[in-house]
PDB file of C-alpha atoms and ligand atoms in Angstrom:
ATOM      1  CA  UNK A   1      10.400   2.720 -22.060  1.00 85.00           C
ATOM      2  CA  UNK A   2       7.603   4.011 -19.477  1.00 89.00           C
ATOM      3  CA  UNK A   3       8.729   5.805 -16.593  1.00 92.00           C
ATOM      4  CA  UNK A   4       7.758   4.222 -13.334  1.00 97.00           C
ATOM      5  CA  UNK A   5       7.162   6.337 -10.172  1.00 98.00           C
ATOM      6  CA  UNK A   6       4.648   4.618  -8.097  1.00 98.00           C
ATOM      7  CA  UNK A   7       3.619   0.822  -7.514  1.00 98.00           C
ATOM      8  CA  UNK A   8       0.857  -0.037  -5.412  1.00 98.00           C
ATOM      9  CA  UNK A   9       0.263  -3.560  -4.205  1.00 98.00           C
ATOM     10  CA  UNK A  10      -2.674  -5.434  -2.504  1.00 98.00           C
ATOM     11  CA  UNK A  11      -0.624  -8.091  -0.727  1.00 98.00           C
ATOM     12  CA  UNK A  12      -3.452 -11.080  -1.070  1.00 98.00           C
ATOM     13  CA  UNK A  13      -2.789 -14.835   0.236  1.00 97.00           C
ATOM     14  CA  UNK A  14      -1.256 -14.628   3.582  1.00 97.00           C
ATOM     15  CA  UNK A  15      -3.917 -16.556   5.242  1.00 96.00           C
ATOM     16  CA  UNK A  16      -4.083 -19.333   2.649  1.00 97.00           C
ATOM     17  CA  UNK A  17      -0.304 -19.742   2.754  1.00 97.00           C
ATOM     18  CA  UNK A  18      -0.290 -20.005   6.445  1.00 96.00           C
ATOM     19  CA  UNK A  19      -3.170 -22.602   6.616  1.00 96.00           C
ATOM     20  CA  UNK A  20      -1.265 -24.653   3.604  1.00 94.00           C
ATOM     21  CA  UNK A  21       2.345 -24.477   5.251  1.00 92.00           C
ATOM     22  CA  UNK A  22       1.950 -24.306   9.091  1.00 76.00           C
ATOM     23  CA  UNK A  23      -2.074 -24.704   9.640  1.00 80.00           C
ATOM     24  CA  UNK A  24      -2.054 -20.892  10.780  1.00 92.00           C
ATOM     25  CA  UNK A  25      -3.011 -17.541   9.311  1.00 95.00           C
ATOM     26  CA  UNK A  26      -0.881 -15.565  11.302  1.00 95.00           C
ATOM     27  CA  UNK A  27       2.218 -17.548   9.965  1.00 95.00           C
ATOM     28  CA  UNK A  28       1.381 -16.359   6.784  1.00 96.00           C
ATOM     29  CA  UNK A  29       1.044 -13.079   7.829  1.00 97.00           C
ATOM     30  CA  UNK A  30       4.484 -13.037   9.363  1.00 96.00           C
ATOM     31  CA  UNK A  31       5.804 -14.815   6.351  1.00 96.00           C
ATOM     32  CA  UNK A  32       4.083 -11.632   4.237  1.00 98.00           C
ATOM     33  CA  UNK A  33       6.090  -9.365   6.131  1.00 97.00           C
ATOM     34  CA  UNK A  34       9.489 -10.986   4.811  1.00 97.00           C
ATOM     35  CA  UNK A  35       8.354 -10.282   1.302  1.00 98.00           C
ATOM     36  CA  UNK A  36       7.358  -6.566   2.387  1.00 98.00           C
ATOM     37  CA  UNK A  37      11.124  -6.120   3.387  1.00 97.00           C
ATOM     38  CA  UNK A  38      12.438  -7.813  -0.050  1.00 98.00           C
ATOM     39  CA  UNK A  39      10.040  -5.617  -2.107  1.00 98.00           C
ATOM     40  CA  UNK A  40      11.103  -2.367  -0.283  1.00 98.00           C
ATOM     41  CA  UNK A  41      14.686  -3.294  -1.119  1.00 98.00           C
ATOM     42  CA  UNK A  42      13.913  -4.018  -4.728  1.00 98.00           C
ATOM     43  CA  UNK A  43      11.858  -1.031  -5.130  1.00 98.00           C
ATOM     44  CA  UNK A  44      14.840   1.138  -4.068  1.00 98.00           C
ATOM     45  CA  UNK A  45      16.855  -0.299  -6.640  1.00 98.00           C
ATOM     46  CA  UNK A  46      14.623   0.507  -9.393  1.00 97.00           C
ATOM     47  CA  UNK A  47      14.335   3.885  -8.222  1.00 97.00           C
ATOM     48  CA  UNK A  48      10.731   3.720  -7.566  1.00 98.00           C
ATOM     49  CA  UNK A  49       9.536   6.724  -5.594  1.00 98.00           C
ATOM     50  CA  UNK A  50       6.240   5.621  -4.130  1.00 98.00           C
ATOM     51  CA  UNK A  51       5.468   2.116  -2.900  1.00 98.00           C
ATOM     52  CA  UNK A  52       1.703   1.661  -1.330  1.00 98.00           C
ATOM     53  CA  UNK A  53       1.280  -1.423   0.410  1.00 98.00           C
ATOM     54  CA  UNK A  54      -2.577  -2.403   1.448  1.00 98.00           C
ATOM     55  CA  UNK A  55      -1.669  -3.976   4.794  1.00 97.00           C
ATOM     56  CA  UNK A  56      -5.370  -3.520   6.554  1.00 96.00           C
ATOM     57  CA  UNK A  57      -8.776  -2.455   5.066  1.00 95.00           C
ATOM     58  CA  UNK A  58     -11.870  -1.036   6.544  1.00 94.00           C
ATOM     59  CA  UNK A  59     -13.504  -4.364   6.014  1.00 93.00           C
ATOM     60  CA  UNK A  60     -10.491  -6.587   7.722  1.00 95.00           C
ATOM     61  CA  UNK A  61     -12.101  -5.477  10.914  1.00 95.00           C
ATOM     62  CA  UNK A  62     -14.470  -8.572  10.404  1.00 95.00           C
ATOM     63  CA  UNK A  63     -11.632 -11.176  11.117  1.00 95.00           C
ATOM     64  CA  UNK A  64     -11.171 -12.900  14.053  1.00 94.00           C
ATOM     65  CA  UNK A  65      -9.672 -10.479  17.131  1.00 95.00           C
ATOM     66  CA  UNK A  66      -6.977 -13.018  17.408  1.00 95.00           C
ATOM     67  CA  UNK A  67      -5.796 -12.243  14.029  1.00 96.00           C
ATOM     68  CA  UNK A  68      -6.483  -8.704  13.990  1.00 96.00           C
ATOM     69  CA  UNK A  69      -4.423  -8.604  17.040  1.00 96.00           C
ATOM     70  CA  UNK A  70      -1.467 -10.609  15.787  1.00 96.00           C
ATOM     71  CA  UNK A  71      -1.369  -8.052  12.529  1.00 97.00           C
ATOM     72  CA  UNK A  72      -1.267  -5.030  14.665  1.00 96.00           C
ATOM     73  CA  UNK A  73       1.630  -6.660  16.830  1.00 96.00           C
ATOM     74  CA  UNK A  74       3.251  -7.482  13.730  1.00 97.00           C
ATOM     75  CA  UNK A  75       3.214  -4.324  12.399  1.00 97.00           C
ATOM     76  CA  UNK A  76       3.956  -2.766  16.234  1.00 97.00           C
ATOM     77  CA  UNK A  77       7.336  -4.754  16.360  1.00 97.00           C
ATOM     78  CA  UNK A  78       8.145  -4.054  12.664  1.00 97.00           C
ATOM     79  CA  UNK A  79       8.041  -0.347  13.386  1.00 97.00           C
ATOM     80  CA  UNK A  80       9.822  -0.362  16.493  1.00 97.00           C
ATOM     81  CA  UNK A  81      12.915  -2.500  15.423  1.00 97.00           C
ATOM     82  CA  UNK A  82      13.184  -1.328  11.854  1.00 97.00           C
ATOM     83  CA  UNK A  83      12.111   2.600  11.717  1.00 97.00           C
ATOM     84  CA  UNK A  84      15.788   3.457  12.442  1.00 98.00           C
ATOM     85  CA  UNK A  85      16.927   1.537   9.546  1.00 97.00           C
ATOM     86  CA  UNK A  86      14.067   2.651   7.152  1.00 98.00           C
ATOM     87  CA  UNK A  87      15.348   6.100   8.331  1.00 98.00           C
ATOM     88  CA  UNK A  88      18.998   5.265   7.358  1.00 98.00           C
ATOM     89  CA  UNK A  89      17.953   4.418   3.804  1.00 98.00           C
ATOM     90  CA  UNK A  90      16.380   7.683   3.433  1.00 98.00           C
ATOM     91  CA  UNK A  91      12.775   5.886   3.451  1.00 98.00           C
ATOM     92  CA  UNK A  92       9.726   7.974   4.229  1.00 98.00           C
ATOM     93  CA  UNK A  93       6.590   6.383   5.816  1.00 98.00           C
ATOM     94  CA  UNK A  94       3.121   8.021   5.525  1.00 98.00           C
ATOM     95  CA  UNK A  95       0.005   6.280   6.724  1.00 97.00           C
ATOM     96  CA  UNK A  96      -2.892   6.506   4.619  1.00 97.00           C
ATOM     97  CA  UNK A  97      -6.152   5.277   5.990  1.00 96.00           C
ATOM     98  CA  UNK A  98      -8.012   6.350   9.254  1.00 91.00           C
ATOM     99  CA  UNK A  99      -5.596   6.235  12.428  1.00 88.00           C
ATOM    100  CA  UNK A 100      -8.528   4.960  14.767  1.00 89.00           C
ATOM    101  CA  UNK A 101      -6.165   2.693  16.783  1.00 93.00           C
ATOM    102  CA  UNK A 102      -4.957   2.492  20.289  1.00 92.00           C
ATOM    103  CA  UNK A 103      -3.331   5.391  21.724  1.00 94.00           C
ATOM    104  CA  UNK A 104      -0.147   3.516  21.629  1.00 95.00           C
ATOM    105  CA  UNK A 105      -0.383   2.547  18.189  1.00 95.00           C
ATOM    106  CA  UNK A 106      -1.306   5.696  17.006  1.00 96.00           C
ATOM    107  CA  UNK A 107       1.560   7.482  18.508  1.00 97.00           C
ATOM    108  CA  UNK A 108       3.852   4.976  17.204  1.00 97.00           C
ATOM    109  CA  UNK A 109       2.630   5.425  13.711  1.00 97.00           C
ATOM    110  CA  UNK A 110       2.827   9.366  14.221  1.00 97.00           C
ATOM    111  CA  UNK A 111       6.211   9.221  15.398  1.00 98.00           C
ATOM    112  CA  UNK A 112       7.409   6.948  12.613  1.00 98.00           C
ATOM    113  CA  UNK A 113       5.916   9.379  10.100  1.00 98.00           C
ATOM    114  CA  UNK A 114       7.565  12.470  11.883  1.00 98.00           C
ATOM    115  CA  UNK A 115      10.842  10.660  12.121  1.00 98.00           C
ATOM    116  CA  UNK A 116      10.815  10.039   8.486  1.00 98.00           C
ATOM    117  CA  UNK A 117       9.008  12.820   6.931  1.00 97.00           C
ATOM    118  CA  UNK A 118      11.965  14.727   5.127  1.00 98.00           C
ATOM    119  CA  UNK A 119      13.246  11.430   3.375  1.00 98.00           C
ATOM    120  CA  UNK A 120      13.487  11.366  -0.048  1.00 97.00           C
ATOM    121  CA  UNK A 121      14.604   7.953  -1.565  1.00 98.00           C
ATOM    122  CA  UNK A 122      11.426   6.163  -1.387  1.00 98.00           C
ATOM    123  CA  UNK A 123       8.244   6.930  -0.017  1.00 98.00           C
ATOM    124  CA  UNK A 124       6.044   4.019   1.506  1.00 98.00           C
ATOM    125  CA  UNK A 125       2.200   4.475   1.924  1.00 98.00           C
ATOM    126  CA  UNK A 126       1.208   2.077   4.355  1.00 98.00           C
ATOM    127  CA  UNK A 127      -2.557   1.772   3.899  1.00 98.00           C
ATOM    128  CA  UNK A 128      -4.242   0.926   7.391  1.00 98.00           C
ATOM    129  CA  UNK A 129      -7.878   0.906   8.138  1.00 97.00           C
ATOM    130  CA  UNK A 130      -8.150   2.346   4.536  1.00 97.00           C
ATOM    131  CA  UNK A 131     -11.122   2.124   2.570  1.00 97.00           C
ATOM    132  CA  UNK A 132     -11.558   3.836  -1.019  1.00 98.00           C
ATOM    133  CA  UNK A 133     -15.093   4.645  -0.542  1.00 97.00           C
ATOM    134  CA  UNK A 134     -14.908   6.148   2.679  1.00 96.00           C
ATOM    135  CA  UNK A 135     -11.998   8.363   1.489  1.00 97.00           C
ATOM    136  CA  UNK A 136     -13.735   9.351  -1.728  1.00 98.00           C
ATOM    137  CA  UNK A 137     -16.861  10.368   0.382  1.00 97.00           C
ATOM    138  CA  UNK A 138     -14.746  12.282   2.734  1.00 97.00           C
ATOM    139  CA  UNK A 139     -13.127  14.085  -0.177  1.00 98.00           C
ATOM    140  CA  UNK A 140     -16.544  15.124  -1.453  1.00 98.00           C
ATOM    141  CA  UNK A 141     -17.691  16.315   1.532  1.00 98.00           C
ATOM    142  CA  UNK A 142     -14.551  18.820   2.246  1.00 98.00           C
ATOM    143  CA  UNK A 143     -14.743  19.989  -1.279  1.00 98.00           C
ATOM    144  CA  UNK A 144     -18.242  20.919  -0.932  1.00 97.00           C
ATOM    145  CA  UNK A 145     -17.628  22.589   2.130  1.00 97.00           C
ATOM    146  CA  UNK A 146     -14.637  24.536   0.526  1.00 97.00           C
ATOM    147  CA  UNK A 147     -14.570  27.579  -1.607  1.00 96.00           C
ATOM    148  CA  UNK A 148     -13.080  25.560  -4.593  1.00 96.00           C
ATOM    149  CA  UNK A 149     -14.771  24.601  -7.713  1.00 96.00           C
ATOM    150  CA  UNK A 150     -15.655  20.772  -8.386  1.00 96.00           C
ATOM    151  CA  UNK A 151     -12.673  19.851 -10.511  1.00 97.00           C
ATOM    152  CA  UNK A 152     -10.360  16.933 -10.879  1.00 97.00           C
ATOM    153  CA  UNK A 153      -7.512  18.693  -9.641  1.00 96.00           C
ATOM    154  CA  UNK A 154      -9.497  20.362  -6.449  1.00 97.00           C
ATOM    155  CA  UNK A 155     -10.995  17.003  -5.610  1.00 98.00           C
ATOM    156  CA  UNK A 156      -7.669  15.207  -5.198  1.00 98.00           C
ATOM    157  CA  UNK A 157      -6.584  17.914  -2.921  1.00 97.00           C
ATOM    158  CA  UNK A 158      -8.582  16.197  -0.254  1.00 98.00           C
ATOM    159  CA  UNK A 159      -7.883  12.638  -0.896  1.00 98.00           C
ATOM    160  CA  UNK A 160      -5.289  10.880   1.515  1.00 97.00           C
ATOM    161  CA  UNK A 161      -3.334  10.536  -1.396  1.00 98.00           C
ATOM    162  CA  UNK A 162      -2.783  14.126  -2.093  1.00 96.00           C
ATOM    163  CA  UNK A 163       0.725  15.103  -3.249  1.00 95.00           C
ATOM    164  CA  UNK A 164       1.312  11.669  -4.353  1.00 98.00           C
ATOM    165  CA  UNK A 165       1.274  10.516  -8.119  1.00 97.00           C
ATOM    166  CA  UNK A 166      -1.285   8.130  -9.164  1.00 98.00           C
ATOM    167  CA  UNK A 167       0.112   4.694  -9.389  1.00 98.00           C
ATOM    168  CA  UNK A 168       1.644   3.268 -12.728  1.00 97.00           C
ATOM    169  CA  UNK A 169       1.019  -0.291 -11.468  1.00 98.00           C
ATOM    170  CA  UNK A 170      -1.215  -2.188  -9.271  1.00 98.00           C
ATOM    171  CA  UNK A 171      -0.087  -5.559  -8.382  1.00 98.00           C
ATOM    172  CA  UNK A 172      -2.703  -8.161  -6.669  1.00 98.00           C
ATOM    173  CA  UNK A 173      -1.101 -11.478  -5.473  1.00 98.00           C
ATOM    174  CA  UNK A 174      -3.061 -14.430  -4.478  1.00 98.00           C
ATOM    175  CA  UNK A 175      -5.113 -15.421  -7.591  1.00 98.00           C
ATOM    176  CA  UNK A 176      -8.016 -13.175  -7.059  1.00 97.00           C
ATOM    177  CA  UNK A 177      -8.836 -10.664  -9.829  1.00 97.00           C
ATOM    178  CA  UNK A 178     -10.887  -7.826  -7.564  1.00 97.00           C
ATOM    179  CA  UNK A 179      -9.871  -4.558  -6.323  1.00 97.00           C
ATOM    180  CA  UNK A 180     -11.318  -4.549  -2.789  1.00 97.00           C
ATOM    181  CA  UNK A 181     -11.892  -0.832  -2.546  1.00 97.00           C
ATOM    182  CA  UNK A 182      -8.323   0.136  -2.951  1.00 98.00           C
ATOM    183  CA  UNK A 183      -7.456   3.696  -4.177  1.00 98.00           C
ATOM    184  CA  UNK A 184     -10.531   3.485  -6.909  1.00 98.00           C
ATOM    185  CA  UNK A 185     -10.155   6.709  -7.918  1.00 98.00           C
ATOM    186  CA  UNK A 186      -6.079   6.747  -8.229  1.00 98.00           C
ATOM    187  CA  UNK A 187      -5.962   3.944 -10.366  1.00 98.00           C
ATOM    188  CA  UNK A 188      -7.871   5.058 -13.155  1.00 96.00           C
ATOM    189  CA  UNK A 189      -5.200   4.534 -15.689  1.00 95.00           C
ATOM    190  CA  UNK A 190      -2.800   2.093 -13.658  1.00 97.00           C
ATOM    191  CA  UNK A 191      -1.427  -1.403 -15.446  1.00 97.00           C
ATOM    192  CA  UNK A 192      -2.656  -3.971 -13.297  1.00 98.00           C
ATOM    193  CA  UNK A 193      -1.164  -7.303 -13.038  1.00 98.00           C
ATOM    194  CA  UNK A 194      -3.093 -10.074 -11.186  1.00 98.00           C
ATOM    195  CA  UNK A 195      -0.465 -12.547  -9.833  1.00 98.00           C
ATOM    196  CA  UNK A 196      -1.473 -16.149  -9.284  1.00 98.00           C
ATOM    197  CA  UNK A 197       1.378 -16.841  -6.306  1.00 98.00           C
ATOM    198  CA  UNK A 198       0.269 -16.080  -2.874  1.00 98.00           C
ATOM    199  CA  UNK A 199       1.956 -12.817  -1.231  1.00 98.00           C
ATOM    200  CA  UNK A 200       4.634 -15.040   0.840  1.00 98.00           C
ATOM    201  CA  UNK A 201       5.379 -16.968  -2.575  1.00 98.00           C
ATOM    202  CA  UNK A 202       6.119 -13.898  -4.450  1.00 98.00           C
ATOM    203  CA  UNK A 203       9.458 -12.803  -4.704  1.00 98.00           C
ATOM    204  CA  UNK A 204      12.032 -10.225  -6.335  1.00 97.00           C
ATOM    205  CA  UNK A 205      12.134 -12.051  -9.288  1.00 98.00           C
ATOM    206  CA  UNK A 206       8.167 -11.960  -9.720  1.00 98.00           C
ATOM    207  CA  UNK A 207       8.502  -8.187  -9.016  1.00 98.00           C
ATOM    208  CA  UNK A 208      11.171  -7.400 -11.592  1.00 98.00           C
ATOM    209  CA  UNK A 209       9.140  -9.394 -14.269  1.00 98.00           C
ATOM    210  CA  UNK A 210       6.313  -7.325 -13.803  1.00 98.00           C
ATOM    211  CA  UNK A 211       8.444  -3.961 -14.053  1.00 97.00           C
ATOM    212  CA  UNK A 212      10.021  -5.374 -17.158  1.00 96.00           C
ATOM    213  CA  UNK A 213       6.459  -5.986 -18.527  1.00 96.00           C
ATOM    214  CA  UNK A 214       5.231  -2.555 -17.827  1.00 96.00           C
ATOM    215  CA  UNK A 215       8.026  -1.022 -19.416  1.00 94.00           C
ATOM    216  CA  UNK A 216       7.139  -1.980 -22.534  1.00 92.00           C
ATOM    217  CA  UNK A 217       3.513  -1.464 -22.286  1.00 93.00           C
ATOM    218  CA  UNK A 218       2.097   1.402 -24.758  1.00 85.00           C
ATOM    219  CA  UNK A 219       0.431   3.465 -22.553  1.00 83.00           C
ATOM    220  CA  UNK A 220      -2.342   5.599 -24.389  1.00 83.00           C
ATOM    221  CA  UNK A 221      -4.356   7.324 -21.427  1.00 82.00           C
ATOM    222  CA  UNK A 222      -7.359   7.428 -23.840  1.00 81.00           C
ATOM    223  CA  UNK A 223      -5.056   8.656 -26.952  1.00 83.00           C
ATOM    224  CA  UNK A 224      -4.288   6.532 -29.646  1.00 73.00           C
TER     225      UNK A 224
HETATM  226  C1  LIG B   1      -4.153 -10.231   2.770  1.00 69.21           C
HETATM  227  O1  LIG B   1      -4.085 -11.745   2.904  1.00 69.21           O
HETATM  228  C2  LIG B   1      -3.318  -9.923   3.908  1.00 69.21           C
HETATM  229  C3  LIG B   1      -3.505  -8.953   4.886  1.00 69.21           C
HETATM  230  C4  LIG B   1      -4.774  -8.492   5.474  1.00 69.21           C
HETATM  231  C5  LIG B   1      -2.459  -8.324   5.509  1.00 69.21           C
HETATM  232  C6  LIG B   1      -1.425  -7.904   4.906  1.00 69.21           C
HETATM  233  C7  LIG B   1       0.020  -8.004   5.925  1.00 69.21           C
HETATM  234  C8  LIG B   1       1.280  -8.212   5.843  1.00 69.21           C
HETATM  235  C9  LIG B   1       1.695  -8.516   4.498  1.00 69.21           C
HETATM  236  C10 LIG B   1       2.110  -8.118   6.791  1.00 69.21           C
HETATM  237  C11 LIG B   1       2.386  -7.468   7.695  1.00 69.21           C
HETATM  238  C12 LIG B   1       2.876  -6.108   6.993  1.00 69.21           C
HETATM  239  C13 LIG B   1       3.317  -4.782   7.516  1.00 69.21           C
HETATM  240  C14 LIG B   1       3.876  -3.799   6.478  1.00 69.21           C
HETATM  241  C15 LIG B   1       3.528  -4.791   9.119  1.00 69.21           C
HETATM  242  P1  LIG B   1      -5.218 -12.305   3.420  1.00 69.21           P
HETATM  243  O2  LIG B   1      -4.936 -12.991   5.028  1.00 69.21           O
HETATM  244  O3  LIG B   1      -6.271 -11.878   2.990  1.00 69.21           O
HETATM  245  O4  LIG B   1      -5.164 -13.804   2.704  1.00 69.21           O
HETATM  246  P2  LIG B   1      -6.249 -14.487   2.142  1.00 69.21           P
HETATM  247  O5  LIG B   1      -6.896 -14.045   1.010  1.00 69.21           O
HETATM  248  O6  LIG B   1      -5.519 -16.005   1.878  1.00 69.21           O
HETATM  249  O7  LIG B   1      -6.988 -15.006   3.200  1.00 69.21           O
END
């Protein structure tokens, strides 16, 4: 049985779900947030230590302003209402990505990180304004300026995921088989699961099925 420390998820399909059900992409995002809460609970049950969620990419700024504003208002409300509950459950929140938001949102994100920084049950890495290519270029630049040699270990010190083990599992919902500039370095040896379901339809049963499958995979890491 493979050990499982880290699950990363590309939560795709909210917009299509919203259009299909209620004729509004934003309602899909709202429904998607309920699934996030379910998967957090389930991750704790499985004793998963790291859950990385792709909530907003560097490319998502191309979306209509109304949708962007809605997504950030959802995030704001979620943090304001739920951070104490997350803290009680010993969940640590860490943002990966570039915190270039409004002053208020930046403060809320930093305060939420600070409040939960000592928690040990589950670390949620919320990828916000995150893009892997940008992360890699920034890390290269920083390593070049440093006194360290170009090695994998030294390079990883400059990634936004430093001190976080690489994902064992990458899940992408929404019936699309691409990586969308997400954790390109870190998923080198992840087991990848593409799910047909749209994110708001994904549930704990689907999550558990993936984990059961993962546990039985023979992971070679290049060996035989
Ligand atoms: C991708 O679906 C989803 C996003 C860009 C946002 C993800 C956000 C949530 C799940 C809810 C908010 C989460 C938090 C933690 C506050 P899409 O809109 O690209 O779907 P589509 O492919 O059908 O258009």
